[in-house]
Short mmCIF file of C-alpha atoms and ligand atoms in Angstrom, two decimals:
data_model
loop_
_atom_site.label_atom_id
_atom_site.label_comp_id
_atom_site.label_asym_id
_atom_site.label_seq_id
_atom_site.Cartn_x
_atom_site.Cartn_y
_atom_site.Cartn_z
CA MET A 25 -0.32 8.54 -21.33
CA THR A 26 -0.21 5.39 -22.04
CA THR A 27 -1.07 4.07 -25.30
CA THR A 28 -2.34 0.19 -25.43
CA ALA A 29 -0.30 -1.75 -28.16
CA ILE A 30 -2.08 -5.18 -27.84
CA ALA A 31 -5.44 -5.42 -26.09
CA ALA A 32 -7.55 -8.54 -25.86
CA ASN A 33 -10.94 -9.72 -25.23
CA GLY A 34 -12.34 -12.77 -24.16
CA LEU A 35 -10.16 -14.85 -26.89
CA ARG A 36 -10.64 -18.75 -28.04
CA LYS A 37 -9.69 -21.25 -29.68
CA SER A 38 -10.81 -25.21 -31.08
CA TYR A 39 -9.35 -27.70 -32.36
CA GLY A 40 -11.66 -31.14 -33.19
CA ASP A 41 -13.76 -30.73 -29.71
CA LYS A 42 -10.36 -29.50 -28.44
CA THR A 43 -10.15 -26.33 -26.59
CA VAL A 44 -7.38 -24.44 -26.44
CA LEU A 45 -8.56 -20.95 -25.63
CA ASP A 46 -11.24 -20.60 -23.18
CA GLY A 47 -11.36 -16.73 -23.65
CA ILE A 48 -8.23 -14.76 -22.92
CA ASP A 49 -7.89 -11.15 -21.82
CA LEU A 50 -4.86 -9.20 -22.11
CA THR A 51 -3.28 -5.78 -22.51
CA VAL A 52 0.01 -4.88 -22.95
CA PRO A 53 0.94 -1.27 -22.66
CA GLU A 54 3.55 0.85 -25.42
CA GLY A 55 7.21 0.22 -25.01
CA THR A 56 6.54 -2.49 -22.55
CA ILE A 57 7.73 -6.11 -22.36
CA PHE A 58 4.72 -8.82 -21.76
CA ALA A 59 5.26 -12.78 -21.50
CA LEU A 60 3.20 -15.63 -21.75
CA LEU A 61 4.68 -18.25 -19.76
CA GLY A 62 3.42 -21.74 -20.12
CA PRO A 63 3.82 -25.78 -20.29
CA ASN A 64 4.21 -27.53 -23.48
CA GLY A 65 0.45 -27.48 -25.48
CA ALA A 66 -0.58 -24.61 -23.53
CA GLY A 67 -1.77 -22.47 -26.78
CA LYS A 68 0.87 -19.79 -26.50
CA THR A 69 1.66 -20.48 -30.66
CA THR A 70 -1.76 -20.52 -31.45
CA ALA A 71 -1.90 -17.02 -29.07
CA VAL A 72 0.21 -15.55 -31.13
CA LYS A 73 -0.66 -16.72 -34.41
CA ILE A 74 -4.55 -15.01 -33.54
CA LEU A 75 -3.07 -11.68 -32.09
CA SER A 76 -0.64 -11.59 -35.81
CA THR A 77 -3.45 -12.42 -38.07
CA LEU A 78 -1.63 -16.07 -39.13
CA ILE A 79 -4.62 -17.75 -37.62
CA THR A 80 -8.15 -15.84 -37.02
CA ALA A 81 -10.20 -16.30 -33.31
CA ASP A 82 -13.09 -18.60 -33.03
CA GLY A 83 -13.88 -16.42 -31.02
CA GLY A 84 -13.92 -12.72 -28.86
CA ARG A 85 -11.82 -9.02 -30.06
CA ALA A 86 -8.33 -7.98 -30.23
CA GLN A 87 -6.90 -4.62 -31.25
CA VAL A 88 -3.10 -4.54 -32.12
CA ALA A 89 -1.66 -0.76 -32.95
CA GLY A 90 -5.13 1.07 -32.42
CA HIS A 91 -6.37 -1.80 -35.66
CA ASP A 92 -9.07 -4.49 -34.86
CA LEU A 93 -7.78 -7.96 -35.79
CA THR A 94 -9.73 -8.90 -38.09
CA ALA A 95 -11.51 -6.10 -39.54
CA GLN A 96 -7.75 -3.81 -40.43
CA ALA A 97 -6.19 -7.19 -40.89
CA GLN A 98 -3.62 -6.50 -42.76
CA SER A 99 -2.95 -2.02 -40.58
CA VAL A 100 -2.38 -5.04 -38.45
CA ARG A 101 0.26 -6.89 -40.07
CA ALA A 102 1.96 -3.81 -41.22
CA ALA A 103 2.76 -2.34 -38.06
CA ILE A 104 3.68 -5.71 -36.53
CA GLY A 105 6.30 -8.28 -37.06
CA VAL A 106 6.70 -11.85 -35.92
CA THR A 107 9.69 -14.34 -35.12
CA GLY A 108 8.24 -18.10 -35.07
CA GLN A 109 8.73 -20.52 -32.61
CA PHE A 110 10.93 -22.38 -35.70
CA SER A 111 12.86 -20.66 -37.85
CA ALA A 112 11.97 -18.78 -40.80
CA VAL A 113 15.67 -19.05 -41.74
CA ASP A 114 16.93 -20.21 -45.74
CA GLY A 115 19.26 -22.42 -44.54
CA LEU A 116 20.04 -22.65 -48.78
CA ILE A 117 20.85 -18.94 -48.77
CA THR A 118 23.17 -16.39 -46.84
CA GLY A 119 22.32 -14.44 -43.87
CA GLU A 120 22.28 -11.46 -46.13
CA GLU A 121 20.08 -13.12 -48.54
CA ASN A 122 17.26 -14.34 -46.29
CA MET A 123 17.62 -10.40 -45.22
CA LEU A 124 17.42 -8.96 -48.29
CA LEU A 125 14.31 -10.86 -49.23
CA MET A 126 12.54 -9.86 -45.97
CA ALA A 127 13.34 -6.44 -47.69
CA ASP A 128 11.60 -7.35 -51.09
CA LEU A 129 8.78 -8.95 -49.17
CA ASN A 130 8.87 -5.36 -47.43
CA HIS A 131 9.09 -3.48 -50.30
CA LEU A 132 12.60 -1.69 -49.67
CA SER A 133 13.89 0.00 -52.54
CA LYS A 134 17.40 -2.51 -54.08
CA GLN A 135 19.65 0.02 -51.97
CA GLU A 136 17.75 0.77 -48.76
CA GLY A 137 17.34 -3.05 -48.70
CA ARG A 138 21.23 -3.22 -48.67
CA ARG A 139 21.54 -0.64 -46.27
CA VAL A 140 18.52 -2.14 -43.97
CA ALA A 141 20.64 -5.84 -44.34
CA ALA A 142 23.46 -4.39 -43.36
CA GLU A 143 22.72 -2.39 -40.97
CA LEU A 144 21.02 -5.01 -38.88
CA LEU A 145 23.72 -7.83 -39.78
CA ALA A 146 25.73 -5.51 -37.86
CA ARG A 147 23.38 -4.83 -35.47
CA PHE A 148 23.13 -8.57 -34.60
CA ASP A 149 26.92 -9.69 -34.61
CA LEU A 150 26.43 -11.18 -38.55
CA THR A 151 28.51 -9.14 -40.95
CA GLU A 152 31.08 -11.96 -40.63
CA ALA A 153 28.98 -14.74 -41.87
CA ALA A 154 26.92 -12.79 -44.13
CA LYS A 155 27.48 -14.62 -47.13
CA LYS A 156 27.55 -17.82 -45.41
CA PRO A 157 25.12 -20.63 -46.30
CA ALA A 158 22.25 -20.22 -42.89
CA SER A 159 22.93 -24.06 -43.16
CA THR A 160 25.93 -23.59 -41.51
CA TYR A 161 24.92 -20.87 -38.84
CA SER A 162 24.87 -22.03 -34.92
CA GLY A 163 21.77 -21.87 -32.94
CA GLY A 164 22.53 -18.83 -31.34
CA MET A 165 23.30 -17.01 -34.51
CA LYS A 166 20.23 -18.57 -36.85
CA ARG A 167 18.11 -16.74 -33.68
CA ARG A 168 19.36 -13.29 -34.33
CA LEU A 169 19.05 -13.89 -37.90
CA ASP A 170 15.50 -14.17 -37.21
CA ILE A 171 15.28 -11.77 -35.14
CA ALA A 172 16.97 -8.68 -37.11
CA MET A 173 14.37 -9.92 -40.17
CA THR A 174 12.01 -9.62 -38.18
CA LEU A 175 13.09 -6.29 -37.77
CA VAL A 176 13.48 -5.03 -41.39
CA GLY A 177 10.45 -3.33 -42.35
CA SER A 178 11.05 -1.99 -38.49
CA PRO A 179 7.87 -2.92 -36.80
CA ARG A 180 6.23 -0.65 -33.46
CA ILE A 181 5.24 -4.31 -32.13
CA ILE A 182 7.69 -7.78 -32.13
CA PHE A 183 5.79 -11.20 -31.33
CA LEU A 184 8.69 -13.24 -30.40
CA ASP A 185 7.61 -17.18 -30.16
CA GLU A 186 10.07 -18.80 -27.83
CA PRO A 187 13.08 -16.73 -28.64
CA THR A 188 15.46 -18.44 -26.57
CA THR A 189 14.56 -22.39 -26.36
CA GLY A 190 17.48 -24.10 -27.53
CA LEU A 191 19.81 -21.34 -26.85
CA ASP A 192 23.04 -21.84 -24.24
CA PRO A 193 22.82 -19.15 -21.17
CA ARG A 194 25.30 -17.10 -23.09
CA SER A 195 22.97 -16.26 -26.00
CA ARG A 196 20.25 -16.19 -23.84
CA HIS A 197 21.96 -13.73 -21.87
CA ASN A 198 22.74 -12.05 -25.89
CA MET A 199 18.72 -12.47 -26.39
CA TRP A 200 17.65 -11.00 -23.72
CA GLN A 201 20.05 -8.07 -24.49
CA ILE A 202 18.96 -7.21 -27.72
CA ILE A 203 14.66 -8.07 -26.63
CA ARG A 204 15.96 -4.55 -23.18
CA GLU A 205 17.66 -2.60 -26.56
CA LEU A 206 14.52 -2.82 -28.26
CA VAL A 207 12.17 -1.67 -25.92
CA ALA A 208 14.52 1.27 -24.90
CA ASP A 209 13.78 1.79 -28.72
CA GLY A 210 9.88 2.20 -28.31
CA VAL A 211 9.16 -1.02 -29.51
CA THR A 212 6.27 -3.65 -27.58
CA VAL A 213 7.51 -7.27 -27.06
CA PHE A 214 4.63 -9.94 -26.79
CA LEU A 215 7.52 -13.09 -25.78
CA THR A 216 6.19 -16.30 -24.82
CA THR A 217 8.46 -18.32 -23.36
CA GLN A 218 8.80 -21.79 -21.26
CA TYR A 219 11.29 -19.99 -18.68
CA LEU A 220 10.03 -18.00 -15.92
CA GLU A 221 13.63 -16.67 -15.28
CA GLU A 222 13.24 -15.69 -18.64
CA ALA A 223 10.23 -13.21 -17.61
CA ASP A 224 11.80 -12.79 -14.47
CA GLN A 225 13.88 -10.29 -16.23
CA LEU A 226 13.06 -8.65 -19.18
CA ALA A 227 8.80 -8.52 -18.45
CA ASP A 228 7.13 -5.93 -17.35
CA ARG A 229 3.94 -7.82 -16.90
CA ILE A 230 3.56 -11.90 -17.53
CA ALA A 231 1.14 -14.38 -17.74
CA VAL A 232 0.48 -17.43 -16.97
CA LEU A 233 -1.15 -19.82 -19.47
CA ASN A 234 -2.68 -23.28 -18.46
CA ASN A 235 -6.18 -24.99 -19.21
CA GLY A 236 -7.35 -22.10 -22.15
CA LYS A 237 -7.04 -19.94 -19.33
CA ILE A 238 -5.21 -17.05 -17.58
CA ALA A 239 -4.02 -18.82 -14.89
CA ALA A 240 -2.13 -15.52 -12.69
CA GLU A 241 -1.36 -12.12 -14.58
CA GLY A 242 1.10 -9.88 -13.37
CA THR A 243 4.46 -8.85 -12.05
CA ALA A 244 7.56 -11.72 -11.66
CA GLU A 245 6.53 -9.99 -8.19
CA GLU A 246 3.17 -10.87 -7.92
CA LEU A 247 2.97 -13.67 -8.98
CA LYS A 248 6.17 -14.79 -6.69
CA ARG A 249 3.92 -13.87 -4.08
CA MET A 250 1.16 -15.36 -4.91
CA ILE A 251 3.41 -19.44 -4.53
CA PRO A 252 4.79 -20.84 -1.58
CA GLY A 253 8.31 -19.04 -0.49
CA GLY A 254 11.41 -20.92 -1.56
CA HIS A 255 12.94 -22.16 1.79
CA ILE A 256 16.69 -23.71 2.70
CA ARG A 257 17.74 -27.05 2.95
CA LEU A 258 20.74 -28.34 5.35
CA ARG A 259 22.41 -31.65 5.15
CA PHE A 260 24.28 -33.69 7.73
CA THR A 261 26.79 -36.73 7.04
CA ASP A 262 26.70 -36.84 11.30
CA PRO A 263 23.56 -37.87 12.93
CA ASP A 264 24.67 -36.28 16.09
CA ALA A 265 25.15 -33.31 14.61
CA TYR A 266 21.58 -33.83 13.04
CA ARG A 267 19.96 -34.67 15.47
CA SER A 268 21.73 -31.36 17.53
CA ALA A 269 20.35 -29.32 15.26
CA ALA A 270 16.82 -30.79 15.04
CA THR A 271 16.85 -29.98 18.45
CA THR A 272 18.23 -25.91 17.36
CA LEU A 273 16.24 -25.48 14.71
CA HIS A 274 13.13 -27.26 16.17
CA GLU A 275 10.63 -25.70 13.51
CA ALA A 276 12.46 -26.93 11.01
CA ALA A 277 10.81 -30.41 8.78
CA ARG A 278 12.86 -32.71 9.36
CA ASP A 279 14.50 -35.53 6.70
CA ASP A 280 15.67 -38.76 9.34
CA GLU A 281 16.98 -40.53 5.98
CA ALA A 282 18.38 -38.00 4.38
CA LEU A 283 19.70 -36.27 7.63
CA ALA A 284 18.07 -32.73 6.54
CA LEU A 285 16.49 -30.36 7.78
CA GLN A 286 14.07 -28.14 5.64
CA LEU A 287 13.06 -24.34 7.07
CA PRO A 288 10.93 -21.83 4.91
CA SER A 289 13.51 -18.68 4.45
CA ASP A 290 13.00 -15.75 1.88
CA GLY A 291 16.77 -16.52 0.76
CA SER A 292 17.66 -13.19 2.65
CA GLN A 293 21.59 -12.89 3.55
CA ARG A 294 19.52 -11.19 7.13
CA ASN A 295 17.40 -14.82 7.55
CA LEU A 296 20.45 -16.90 5.96
CA ARG A 297 22.49 -15.22 8.92
CA THR A 298 20.14 -15.25 11.74
CA ILE A 299 19.62 -19.15 11.03
CA LEU A 300 23.99 -19.91 10.59
CA ASP A 301 24.24 -18.19 14.25
CA ARG A 302 21.89 -20.41 15.83
CA LEU A 303 23.96 -23.64 14.65
CA ASP A 304 27.25 -21.31 15.87
CA ALA A 305 26.27 -20.70 19.02
CA SER A 306 24.98 -24.75 19.57
CA GLY A 307 28.22 -25.37 17.66
CA ILE A 308 26.83 -27.23 15.02
CA GLU A 309 28.07 -27.20 11.39
CA ALA A 310 26.11 -28.47 8.02
CA ASP A 311 27.97 -30.55 5.69
CA GLU A 312 25.56 -28.77 2.99
CA LEU A 313 23.16 -25.93 2.52
CA THR A 314 20.68 -25.16 -0.40
CA VAL A 315 18.90 -22.07 -0.71
CA HIS A 316 15.65 -22.61 -2.67
CA THR A 317 13.32 -19.82 -4.04
CA PRO A 318 10.94 -20.21 -6.20
CA ASP A 319 10.78 -21.69 -10.15
CA LEU A 320 8.82 -22.03 -12.60
CA ASP A 321 8.02 -25.48 -11.43
CA ASP A 322 6.63 -24.26 -8.36
CA VAL A 323 4.51 -21.74 -10.17
CA PHE A 324 3.18 -24.33 -11.88
CA PHE A 325 2.55 -26.71 -9.54
CA ALA A 326 0.65 -24.01 -6.82
CA LEU A 327 -1.62 -22.35 -10.21
CA THR A 328 -1.93 -25.11 -11.30
CA ALA A 329 -2.37 -27.86 -8.77
CA THR A 330 -6.19 -27.86 -8.41
CA THR A 331 -7.38 -27.41 -11.58
CA THR A 332 -5.34 -29.75 -14.22
CA VAL A 333 -6.74 -32.48 -12.95
CA PRO A 334 -9.80 -33.31 -10.34
CA ALA A 335 -7.62 -34.58 -6.94
CA GLN A 336 -9.88 -37.87 -6.58
CA GLN A 337 -9.14 -38.63 -10.19
CA LYS A 338 -5.81 -37.86 -9.89
CA GLU A 339 -5.40 -40.61 -6.87
CA SER A 340 -7.43 -43.52 -9.03
CA ALA A 341 -4.99 -42.48 -12.07
CA ARG A 342 -1.88 -43.74 -9.39
N1 LIG B 414 -3.13 -27.17 -36.29
C1 LIG B 414 -3.65 -27.69 -35.58
N2 LIG B 414 -4.31 -28.98 -35.88
C2 LIG B 414 -5.15 -29.09 -34.65
N3 LIG B 414 -4.47 -28.93 -33.30
C3 LIG B 414 -3.89 -27.97 -33.19
C4 LIG B 414 -3.22 -27.15 -33.87
N4 LIG B 414 -2.20 -26.06 -33.62
C5 LIG B 414 -2.05 -26.55 -31.70
N5 LIG B 414 -2.71 -27.80 -32.23
C6 LIG B 414 -3.22 -27.87 -30.39
O1 LIG B 414 -3.28 -26.90 -29.75
C7 LIG B 414 -2.69 -27.03 -28.71
C8 LIG B 414 -1.93 -25.60 -28.21
O2 LIG B 414 -1.03 -25.58 -28.96
P1 LIG B 414 0.27 -25.16 -29.25
O3 LIG B 414 1.39 -24.53 -30.36
O4 LIG B 414 -0.50 -23.04 -28.78
O5 LIG B 414 0.13 -24.64 -27.36
P2 LIG B 414 2.35 -23.86 -27.32
O6 LIG B 414 2.26 -23.32 -25.79
O7 LIG B 414 3.13 -23.06 -28.29
O8 LIG B 414 2.89 -25.34 -26.47
P3 LIG B 414 4.94 -25.94 -27.00
O9 LIG B 414 5.15 -25.02 -26.03
O10 LIG B 414 5.04 -26.93 -27.31
O11 LIG B 414 5.23 -24.79 -28.10
C9 LIG B 414 -1.95 -28.21 -28.79
O12 LIG B 414 -2.94 -28.94 -27.78
C10 LIG B 414 -1.19 -28.13 -29.91
O13 LIG B 414 -1.25 -30.02 -30.35
MG1 LIG B 415 4.73 -23.06 -29.04
#
């Protein structure tokens, strides 16, 4: 039987006359990773702040770790950890001192605090840097320290607001590994991100937030199936080769100026081979072949193009 870690119903939040969350429903089973995906200003941080009791919603209800968000806010706080979008690391003190401060806030004894701090610093590969001021840390190190600080109280549910924004690819992959390990230990992770790839890599379920509403919700595969498929693009330098290819691959969309052909493709080896075999049979060779798989832009375009700005308004805005 699965237990629900987070359940939200009809959450609403406005600032002045700006509606940020316009009735949000979310369910996150215990021990899973949930990704809230959305562009700048979509309301991701607002959702995290509400669910972690930092701010209150204007409407709706939510249960976190089985406790009512408003009636039992203290119990919710005891069960969760939050790593904000902007670092909570104090740069003036060392990494270790930041950790010990968190241990104090979590009412650990001096001895227990030192033990937990040392253990987490080691786990996040920060032992060597532990005695240096945190202001000297790289972005990736600060992010790791941020998460280590969040784990001091052994939360069962953690909220990570854009955990990898600003990290280089290696640090990003390291962070993904850390998040996977947390979940392997049974922790529930609620993360926000602007990267579909990140949600794709990590999340059991993904919700796309747009215009205050959940525009789509599902597994990465389900979301990708909702949007127009990928394509391959073949580019030629020789106009004759281009024309022959256009005849051979008669179903392709033509870009006569760029001497490029575009065909729908799922990007599979089988599909690419079929297309290349047809060119081979006519003795044609493309100069460049690129495979395009659906990405965040595609998802947003497909999910939000008709809802963001009414078509007429868009036309007249040009
Ligand atoms: N305290 C506040 N007062 C007024 N408006 C606010 C406040 N906090 C957030 N907003 C507005 O609410 C909207 C959503 O903000 P939020 O920070 O939740 O977005 P986000 O999805 O986290 O964006 P980003 O990707 O940039 O972090 C924005 O338009 C923002 O300007
Ligand atoms: Mg944010």
